[in-house]
PDB file of C-alpha atoms in Angstrom:
ATOM      1  CA  UNK A   4     -10.695  11.358  -0.103  1.00 82.00           C
ATOM      2  CA  UNK A   5     -10.057   7.849  -1.330  1.00 86.00           C
ATOM      3  CA  UNK A   6     -11.517   5.081   0.801  1.00 90.00           C
ATOM      4  CA  UNK A   7     -10.915   1.380   0.272  1.00 93.00           C
ATOM      5  CA  UNK A   8     -13.248  -1.229   1.717  1.00 95.00           C
ATOM      6  CA  UNK A   9     -12.749  -4.957   1.827  1.00 95.00           C
ATOM      7  CA  UNK A  10     -15.511  -7.464   2.260  1.00 91.00           C
ATOM      8  CA  UNK A  11     -15.552  -9.704   4.233  1.00 91.00           C
ATOM      9  CA  UNK A  12     -12.943  -8.867   6.864  1.00 92.00           C
ATOM     10  CA  UNK A  13     -12.854 -12.402   8.253  1.00 94.00           C
ATOM     11  CA  UNK A  14     -13.434 -15.631   6.387  1.00 94.00           C
ATOM     12  CA  UNK A  15     -13.221 -19.203   7.560  1.00 95.00           C
ATOM     13  CA  UNK A  16     -13.592 -21.807   4.865  1.00 93.00           C
ATOM     14  CA  UNK A  17     -13.042 -25.480   4.255  1.00 95.00           C
ATOM     15  CA  UNK A  18     -10.281 -26.867   2.115  1.00 96.00           C
ATOM     16  CA  UNK A  19     -11.428 -27.567  -1.398  1.00 96.00           C
ATOM     17  CA  UNK A  20     -14.067 -24.849  -1.451  1.00 96.00           C
ATOM     18  CA  UNK A  21     -14.243 -21.764  -3.661  1.00 96.00           C
ATOM     19  CA  UNK A  22     -14.860 -18.204  -2.549  1.00 94.00           C
ATOM     20  CA  UNK A  23     -14.669 -14.630  -3.808  1.00 94.00           C
ATOM     21  CA  UNK A  24     -13.623 -11.641  -1.759  1.00 93.00           C
ATOM     22  CA  UNK A  25     -14.234  -8.040  -2.712  1.00 95.00           C
ATOM     23  CA  UNK A  26     -12.414  -4.744  -2.672  1.00 96.00           C
ATOM     24  CA  UNK A  27     -14.373  -1.537  -3.314  1.00 96.00           C
ATOM     25  CA  UNK A  28     -12.920   1.919  -3.595  1.00 95.00           C
ATOM     26  CA  UNK A  29     -14.519   5.330  -3.587  1.00 92.00           C
ATOM     27  CA  UNK A  30     -12.822   7.444  -6.278  1.00 86.00           C
ATOM     28  CA  UNK A  31     -11.536   6.978  -9.782  1.00 82.00           C
ATOM     29  CA  UNK A  32      -8.401   4.907 -10.080  1.00 80.00           C
ATOM     30  CA  UNK A  33      -7.033   2.380 -12.528  1.00 76.00           C
ATOM     31  CA  UNK A  34      -4.310   0.894 -10.382  1.00 87.00           C
ATOM     32  CA  UNK A  35      -5.037  -1.714  -7.765  1.00 92.00           C
ATOM     33  CA  UNK A  36      -2.771  -4.049  -5.870  1.00 94.00           C
ATOM     34  CA  UNK A  37      -3.280  -7.179  -3.813  1.00 97.00           C
ATOM     35  CA  UNK A  38      -0.933  -8.156  -1.006  1.00 97.00           C
ATOM     36  CA  UNK A  39      -0.634 -11.124   1.285  1.00 97.00           C
ATOM     37  CA  UNK A  40       0.575 -11.013   4.881  1.00 97.00           C
ATOM     38  CA  UNK A  41       1.394 -14.025   7.024  1.00 96.00           C
ATOM     39  CA  UNK A  42       1.211 -13.609  10.818  1.00 92.00           C
ATOM     40  CA  UNK A  43       4.166 -11.658  12.136  1.00 92.00           C
ATOM     41  CA  UNK A  44       5.534 -11.108   8.645  1.00 95.00           C
ATOM     42  CA  UNK A  45       5.718  -8.336   6.108  1.00 96.00           C
ATOM     43  CA  UNK A  46       3.483  -7.784   3.108  1.00 96.00           C
ATOM     44  CA  UNK A  47       4.149  -9.646  -0.098  1.00 95.00           C
ATOM     45  CA  UNK A  48       2.887  -8.443  -3.459  1.00 94.00           C
ATOM     46  CA  UNK A  49       0.433 -10.834  -5.133  1.00 96.00           C
ATOM     47  CA  UNK A  50      -1.108  -8.983  -8.060  1.00 95.00           C
ATOM     48  CA  UNK A  51      -0.766  -5.661  -9.826  1.00 92.00           C
ATOM     49  CA  UNK A  52      -3.860  -4.638 -11.819  1.00 92.00           C
ATOM     50  CA  UNK A  53      -3.247  -1.608 -14.001  1.00 86.00           C
ATOM     51  CA  UNK A  54      -6.268  -1.289 -16.279  1.00 83.00           C
ATOM     52  CA  UNK A  55      -9.989  -1.897 -16.529  1.00 85.00           C
ATOM     53  CA  UNK A  56     -10.688  -5.552 -17.171  1.00 87.00           C
ATOM     54  CA  UNK A  57      -7.262  -6.690 -16.015  1.00 89.00           C
ATOM     55  CA  UNK A  58      -7.180 -10.280 -14.804  1.00 93.00           C
ATOM     56  CA  UNK A  59      -4.219 -11.975 -13.167  1.00 95.00           C
ATOM     57  CA  UNK A  60      -3.908 -15.547 -11.925  1.00 96.00           C
ATOM     58  CA  UNK A  61      -1.377 -17.248  -9.717  1.00 95.00           C
ATOM     59  CA  UNK A  62      -2.048 -20.779  -8.603  1.00 95.00           C
ATOM     60  CA  UNK A  63      -5.402 -20.943  -6.821  1.00 96.00           C
ATOM     61  CA  UNK A  64      -5.876 -17.169  -6.760  1.00 97.00           C
ATOM     62  CA  UNK A  65      -7.302 -14.981  -9.497  1.00 98.00           C
ATOM     63  CA  UNK A  66      -7.728 -11.228  -9.286  1.00 97.00           C
ATOM     64  CA  UNK A  67      -9.710  -8.925 -11.538  1.00 96.00           C
ATOM     65  CA  UNK A  68     -10.375  -5.214 -11.795  1.00 94.00           C
ATOM     66  CA  UNK A  69     -13.512  -3.339 -12.917  1.00 94.00           C
ATOM     67  CA  UNK A  70     -12.638   0.344 -12.801  1.00 90.00           C
ATOM     68  CA  UNK A  71     -16.135   1.458 -13.806  1.00 92.00           C
ATOM     69  CA  UNK A  72     -17.644  -0.333 -10.824  1.00 93.00           C
ATOM     70  CA  UNK A  73     -14.615   0.601  -8.681  1.00 93.00           C
ATOM     71  CA  UNK A  74     -14.353  -3.025  -7.695  1.00 95.00           C
ATOM     72  CA  UNK A  75     -11.725  -5.721  -7.582  1.00 96.00           C
ATOM     73  CA  UNK A  76     -12.328  -9.356  -6.776  1.00 97.00           C
ATOM     74  CA  UNK A  77      -9.975 -12.027  -5.516  1.00 96.00           C
ATOM     75  CA  UNK A  78     -11.267 -15.474  -6.302  1.00 97.00           C
ATOM     76  CA  UNK A  79     -10.041 -18.511  -4.414  1.00 95.00           C
ATOM     77  CA  UNK A  80     -10.320 -21.861  -6.120  1.00 96.00           C
ATOM     78  CA  UNK A  81     -10.160 -25.150  -4.191  1.00 96.00           C
ATOM     79  CA  UNK A  82      -8.692 -23.566  -1.094  1.00 95.00           C
ATOM     80  CA  UNK A  83      -5.787 -25.191   0.730  1.00 96.00           C
ATOM     81  CA  UNK A  84      -4.474 -24.542   4.235  1.00 95.00           C
ATOM     82  CA  UNK A  85      -1.402 -22.703   2.890  1.00 95.00           C
ATOM     83  CA  UNK A  86      -3.651 -19.905   1.672  1.00 96.00           C
ATOM     84  CA  UNK A  87      -4.446 -18.948   5.276  1.00 97.00           C
ATOM     85  CA  UNK A  88      -3.214 -15.355   5.640  1.00 96.00           C
ATOM     86  CA  UNK A  89      -4.435 -11.783   5.635  1.00 96.00           C
ATOM     87  CA  UNK A  90      -5.105 -10.283   2.215  1.00 97.00           C
ATOM     88  CA  UNK A  91      -4.975  -6.572   1.573  1.00 96.00           C
ATOM     89  CA  UNK A  92      -6.023  -4.582  -1.427  1.00 96.00           C
ATOM     90  CA  UNK A  93      -4.560  -1.139  -2.076  1.00 94.00           C
ATOM     91  CA  UNK A  94      -5.454   1.591  -4.534  1.00 91.00           C
ATOM     92  CA  UNK A  95      -3.457   4.495  -5.930  1.00 85.00           C
ATOM     93  CA  UNK A  96      -4.958   7.817  -4.907  1.00 75.00           C
ATOM     94  CA  UNK A  97      -6.677   9.903  -7.544  1.00 61.00           C
ATOM     95  CA  UNK A  98      -4.597  12.468  -9.357  1.00 54.00           C
ATOM     96  CA  UNK A  99      -1.325  10.662  -9.151  1.00 53.00           C
ATOM     97  CA  UNK A 100       0.499   7.623  -7.983  1.00 55.00           C
ATOM     98  CA  UNK A 101       2.116   9.040  -4.892  1.00 77.00           C
ATOM     99  CA  UNK A 102      -0.082   7.541  -2.205  1.00 82.00           C
ATOM    100  CA  UNK A 103      -1.407   4.029  -1.884  1.00 86.00           C
ATOM    101  CA  UNK A 104      -4.475   3.619   0.320  1.00 89.00           C
ATOM    102  CA  UNK A 105      -4.997   0.207   1.883  1.00 92.00           C
ATOM    103  CA  UNK A 106      -8.112  -1.623   2.885  1.00 93.00           C
ATOM    104  CA  UNK A 107      -8.284  -3.045   6.396  1.00 93.00           C
ATOM    105  CA  UNK A 108      -7.408  -6.524   5.202  1.00 94.00           C
ATOM    106  CA  UNK A 109      -9.268  -9.811   5.114  1.00 94.00           C
ATOM    107  CA  UNK A 110      -8.119 -12.578   7.429  1.00 95.00           C
ATOM    108  CA  UNK A 111      -8.590 -15.927   5.731  1.00 95.00           C
ATOM    109  CA  UNK A 112      -8.511 -19.198   7.612  1.00 96.00           C
ATOM    110  CA  UNK A 113      -8.669 -22.412   5.603  1.00 96.00           C
ATOM    111  CA  UNK A 114      -9.620 -25.410   7.689  1.00 94.00           C
ATOM    112  CA  UNK A 115      -8.735 -29.013   6.831  1.00 88.00           C
TER     113      UNK A 115
ATOM    114  CA  UNK B   5      19.415  -8.015  -3.183  1.00 65.00           C
ATOM    115  CA  UNK B   6      18.570  -6.703   0.250  1.00 78.00           C
ATOM    116  CA  UNK B   7      15.501  -4.766  -0.991  1.00 94.00           C
ATOM    117  CA  UNK B   8      14.074  -2.683   1.858  1.00 97.00           C
ATOM    118  CA  UNK B   9      15.817  -2.955   5.220  1.00 97.00           C
ATOM    119  CA  UNK B  10      14.471  -1.546   8.470  1.00 98.00           C
ATOM    120  CA  UNK B  11      16.363  -1.062  11.714  1.00 97.00           C
ATOM    121  CA  UNK B  12      15.779  -1.774  14.484  1.00 97.00           C
ATOM    122  CA  UNK B  13      13.399  -4.735  14.266  1.00 97.00           C
ATOM    123  CA  UNK B  14      12.229  -4.388  17.868  1.00 97.00           C
ATOM    124  CA  UNK B  15      12.347  -1.567  20.383  1.00 97.00           C
ATOM    125  CA  UNK B  16      10.841  -0.830  23.766  1.00 97.00           C
ATOM    126  CA  UNK B  17      10.599   2.798  24.847  1.00 97.00           C
ATOM    127  CA  UNK B  18       9.354   4.626  27.876  1.00 97.00           C
ATOM    128  CA  UNK B  19       6.835   7.429  27.451  1.00 98.00           C
ATOM    129  CA  UNK B  20       8.596  10.631  26.493  1.00 97.00           C
ATOM    130  CA  UNK B  21      11.696   9.001  25.043  1.00 97.00           C
ATOM    131  CA  UNK B  22      12.749   9.644  21.475  1.00 97.00           C
ATOM    132  CA  UNK B  23      13.961   7.319  18.776  1.00 96.00           C
ATOM    133  CA  UNK B  24      14.574   7.037  15.058  1.00 98.00           C
ATOM    134  CA  UNK B  25      13.655   4.205  12.724  1.00 98.00           C
ATOM    135  CA  UNK B  26      15.864   3.820   9.696  1.00 98.00           C
ATOM    136  CA  UNK B  27      14.716   2.538   6.324  1.00 98.00           C
ATOM    137  CA  UNK B  28      17.179   1.797   3.546  1.00 98.00           C
ATOM    138  CA  UNK B  29      16.407   0.584   0.025  1.00 97.00           C
ATOM    139  CA  UNK B  30      18.832  -0.523  -2.670  1.00 96.00           C
ATOM    140  CA  UNK B  31      16.430  -0.508  -5.636  1.00 94.00           C
ATOM    141  CA  UNK B  32      16.955   3.126  -6.620  1.00 94.00           C
ATOM    142  CA  UNK B  33      13.285   3.846  -5.957  1.00 93.00           C
ATOM    143  CA  UNK B  34      12.069   7.427  -5.940  1.00 93.00           C
ATOM    144  CA  UNK B  35       9.134   7.025  -3.582  1.00 93.00           C
ATOM    145  CA  UNK B  36       9.384   5.897   0.016  1.00 95.00           C
ATOM    146  CA  UNK B  37       6.706   5.486   2.686  1.00 96.00           C
ATOM    147  CA  UNK B  38       6.198   4.872   6.373  1.00 97.00           C
ATOM    148  CA  UNK B  39       3.062   3.002   7.460  1.00 97.00           C
ATOM    149  CA  UNK B  40       1.888   1.841  10.825  1.00 97.00           C
ATOM    150  CA  UNK B  41      -0.157  -1.305  11.308  1.00 96.00           C
ATOM    151  CA  UNK B  42      -2.512  -1.791  14.225  1.00 94.00           C
ATOM    152  CA  UNK B  43      -4.977  -4.644  14.765  1.00 86.00           C
ATOM    153  CA  UNK B  44      -8.194  -4.094  12.820  1.00 80.00           C
ATOM    154  CA  UNK B  45      -6.913  -0.849  11.269  1.00 83.00           C
ATOM    155  CA  UNK B  46      -5.043  -2.083   8.230  1.00 87.00           C
ATOM    156  CA  UNK B  47      -2.045  -0.013   7.170  1.00 92.00           C
ATOM    157  CA  UNK B  48      -2.171   3.733   7.734  1.00 93.00           C
ATOM    158  CA  UNK B  49       0.200   6.090   5.993  1.00 93.00           C
ATOM    159  CA  UNK B  50       2.267   8.268   8.320  1.00 96.00           C
ATOM    160  CA  UNK B  51       4.558  10.198   5.958  1.00 96.00           C
ATOM    161  CA  UNK B  52       5.941   9.675   2.522  1.00 94.00           C
ATOM    162  CA  UNK B  53       8.576  11.045   0.189  1.00 95.00           C
ATOM    163  CA  UNK B  54       8.610  11.361  -3.590  1.00 91.00           C
ATOM    164  CA  UNK B  55      12.293  12.139  -3.853  1.00 92.00           C
ATOM    165  CA  UNK B  56      15.462  13.099  -2.061  1.00 94.00           C
ATOM    166  CA  UNK B  57      14.895  16.155   0.100  1.00 94.00           C
ATOM    167  CA  UNK B  58      11.085  15.971  -0.067  1.00 94.00           C
ATOM    168  CA  UNK B  59       8.560  14.742   2.478  1.00 95.00           C
ATOM    169  CA  UNK B  60       4.787  14.925   2.825  1.00 93.00           C
ATOM    170  CA  UNK B  61       2.178  14.082   5.425  1.00 93.00           C
ATOM    171  CA  UNK B  62       0.019  11.039   5.188  1.00 91.00           C
ATOM    172  CA  UNK B  63      -3.099  10.037   7.058  1.00 90.00           C
ATOM    173  CA  UNK B  64      -1.666   9.924  10.621  1.00 95.00           C
ATOM    174  CA  UNK B  65       1.395  12.231  10.769  1.00 97.00           C
ATOM    175  CA  UNK B  66       1.002  13.693  14.271  1.00 97.00           C
ATOM    176  CA  UNK B  67       3.802  12.814  16.666  1.00 97.00           C
ATOM    177  CA  UNK B  68       6.185  11.770  13.892  1.00 98.00           C
ATOM    178  CA  UNK B  69       8.814  13.490  11.801  1.00 97.00           C
ATOM    179  CA  UNK B  70      10.701  12.227   8.770  1.00 98.00           C
ATOM    180  CA  UNK B  71      13.714  13.077   6.703  1.00 97.00           C
ATOM    181  CA  UNK B  72      15.002  11.976   3.304  1.00 97.00           C
ATOM    182  CA  UNK B  73      18.510  13.362   3.044  1.00 95.00           C
ATOM    183  CA  UNK B  74      19.659  10.569   0.746  1.00 96.00           C
ATOM    184  CA  UNK B  75      17.620   8.862  -1.923  1.00 96.00           C
ATOM    185  CA  UNK B  76      18.139   5.432  -0.446  1.00 97.00           C
ATOM    186  CA  UNK B  77      17.242   6.321   3.155  1.00 98.00           C
ATOM    187  CA  UNK B  78      14.034   7.430   4.828  1.00 98.00           C
ATOM    188  CA  UNK B  79      14.097   8.102   8.562  1.00 98.00           C
ATOM    189  CA  UNK B  80      11.083   8.141  10.881  1.00 98.00           C
ATOM    190  CA  UNK B  81      11.483   9.964  14.179  1.00 98.00           C
ATOM    191  CA  UNK B  82       9.435   9.984  17.348  1.00 96.00           C
ATOM    192  CA  UNK B  83      10.398  13.011  19.420  1.00 92.00           C
ATOM    193  CA  UNK B  84       8.375  12.145  22.531  1.00 96.00           C
ATOM    194  CA  UNK B  85       6.961   8.650  22.377  1.00 96.00           C
ATOM    195  CA  UNK B  86       3.447   7.952  23.638  1.00 97.00           C
ATOM    196  CA  UNK B  87       1.721   4.611  24.361  1.00 97.00           C
ATOM    197  CA  UNK B  88      -0.593   5.295  21.393  1.00 96.00           C
ATOM    198  CA  UNK B  89       2.467   4.916  19.157  1.00 97.00           C
ATOM    199  CA  UNK B  90       2.848   1.275  20.106  1.00 97.00           C
ATOM    200  CA  UNK B  91       2.553  -0.384  16.727  1.00 98.00           C
ATOM    201  CA  UNK B  92       4.309  -2.229  13.957  1.00 97.00           C
ATOM    202  CA  UNK B  93       5.927   0.166  11.515  1.00 98.00           C
ATOM    203  CA  UNK B  94       6.534  -0.727   7.906  1.00 98.00           C
ATOM    204  CA  UNK B  95       8.700   1.101   5.446  1.00 98.00           C
ATOM    205  CA  UNK B  96       8.056   0.649   1.737  1.00 96.00           C
ATOM    206  CA  UNK B  97       9.381   1.938  -1.549  1.00 95.00           C
ATOM    207  CA  UNK B  98       8.328   2.020  -5.189  1.00 92.00           C
ATOM    208  CA  UNK B  99       9.382   3.467  -8.531  1.00 88.00           C
ATOM    209  CA  UNK B 100       8.280   7.008  -9.244  1.00 77.00           C
ATOM    210  CA  UNK B 101       6.892   8.878 -12.216  1.00 70.00           C
ATOM    211  CA  UNK B 102       4.676   7.256 -14.844  1.00 66.00           C
ATOM    212  CA  UNK B 103       5.839   3.735 -14.079  1.00 64.00           C
ATOM    213  CA  UNK B 104       4.961   3.477 -10.424  1.00 69.00           C
ATOM    214  CA  UNK B 105       4.206  -0.069  -9.488  1.00 80.00           C
ATOM    215  CA  UNK B 106       3.670  -2.030  -6.369  1.00 86.00           C
ATOM    216  CA  UNK B 107       5.200  -1.212  -3.027  1.00 91.00           C
ATOM    217  CA  UNK B 108       8.105  -3.253  -1.735  1.00 95.00           C
ATOM    218  CA  UNK B 109       8.009  -3.593   2.028  1.00 97.00           C
ATOM    219  CA  UNK B 110      10.589  -3.959   4.721  1.00 97.00           C
ATOM    220  CA  UNK B 111      10.216  -6.615   7.404  1.00 97.00           C
ATOM    221  CA  UNK B 112       8.699  -4.224   9.911  1.00 97.00           C
ATOM    222  CA  UNK B 113       9.757  -2.669  13.200  1.00 98.00           C
ATOM    223  CA  UNK B 114       7.811  -3.550  16.302  1.00 97.00           C
ATOM    224  CA  UNK B 115       7.717  -0.655  18.762  1.00 97.00           C
ATOM    225  CA  UNK B 116       6.324  -0.814  22.269  1.00 97.00           C
ATOM    226  CA  UNK B 117       5.906   2.357  24.331  1.00 97.00           C
ATOM    227  CA  UNK B 118       5.405   1.805  28.038  1.00 96.00           C
TER     228      UNK B 118
END
């Protein structure tokens, strides 16, 4: 059974600082997704990582995928308050792309 | 484009009542999903469908039923609501086959069972 773990689950950081958050998963997969959720809102797709070594960047966020280590990272550069949200990673289940399993999410608070 | 639309957005039920949540997508996606979101639990898959007329159980299917009579619609039913079903429900859809990509989510339906 595929399990997805995010680390940390809560993060409070200062504006201008850098940080990396992690997403580990338990079985073979080469498809990983990052989503953002603002309080009371739906989930918005941030990154789609479809192969080993994939790297995607959007603004102050950069995501990468290492399928051999079963690990994805989301790096935050020079954080700003607008990045405050909950970030989820999700992985396609082994053997097909029918089910997406989500991590529990990481709540990020960026303080002025 | 409307994308994924869920109705209703909010509902309050009494224990034992029944209701149906409707999800409609206009992207011609094959796969559709119902998740529930509870504090500290992330998103948990209730049921999903990989095509018209097909449904399958997810991680937490008990107490729920689903139907996919039309490709664009995916209905989630609660036959006898319980307080443990108080949650925010999200519908999502994605392409099927070899080119599955990310999920597209609806805005969510907040259900309270008293």
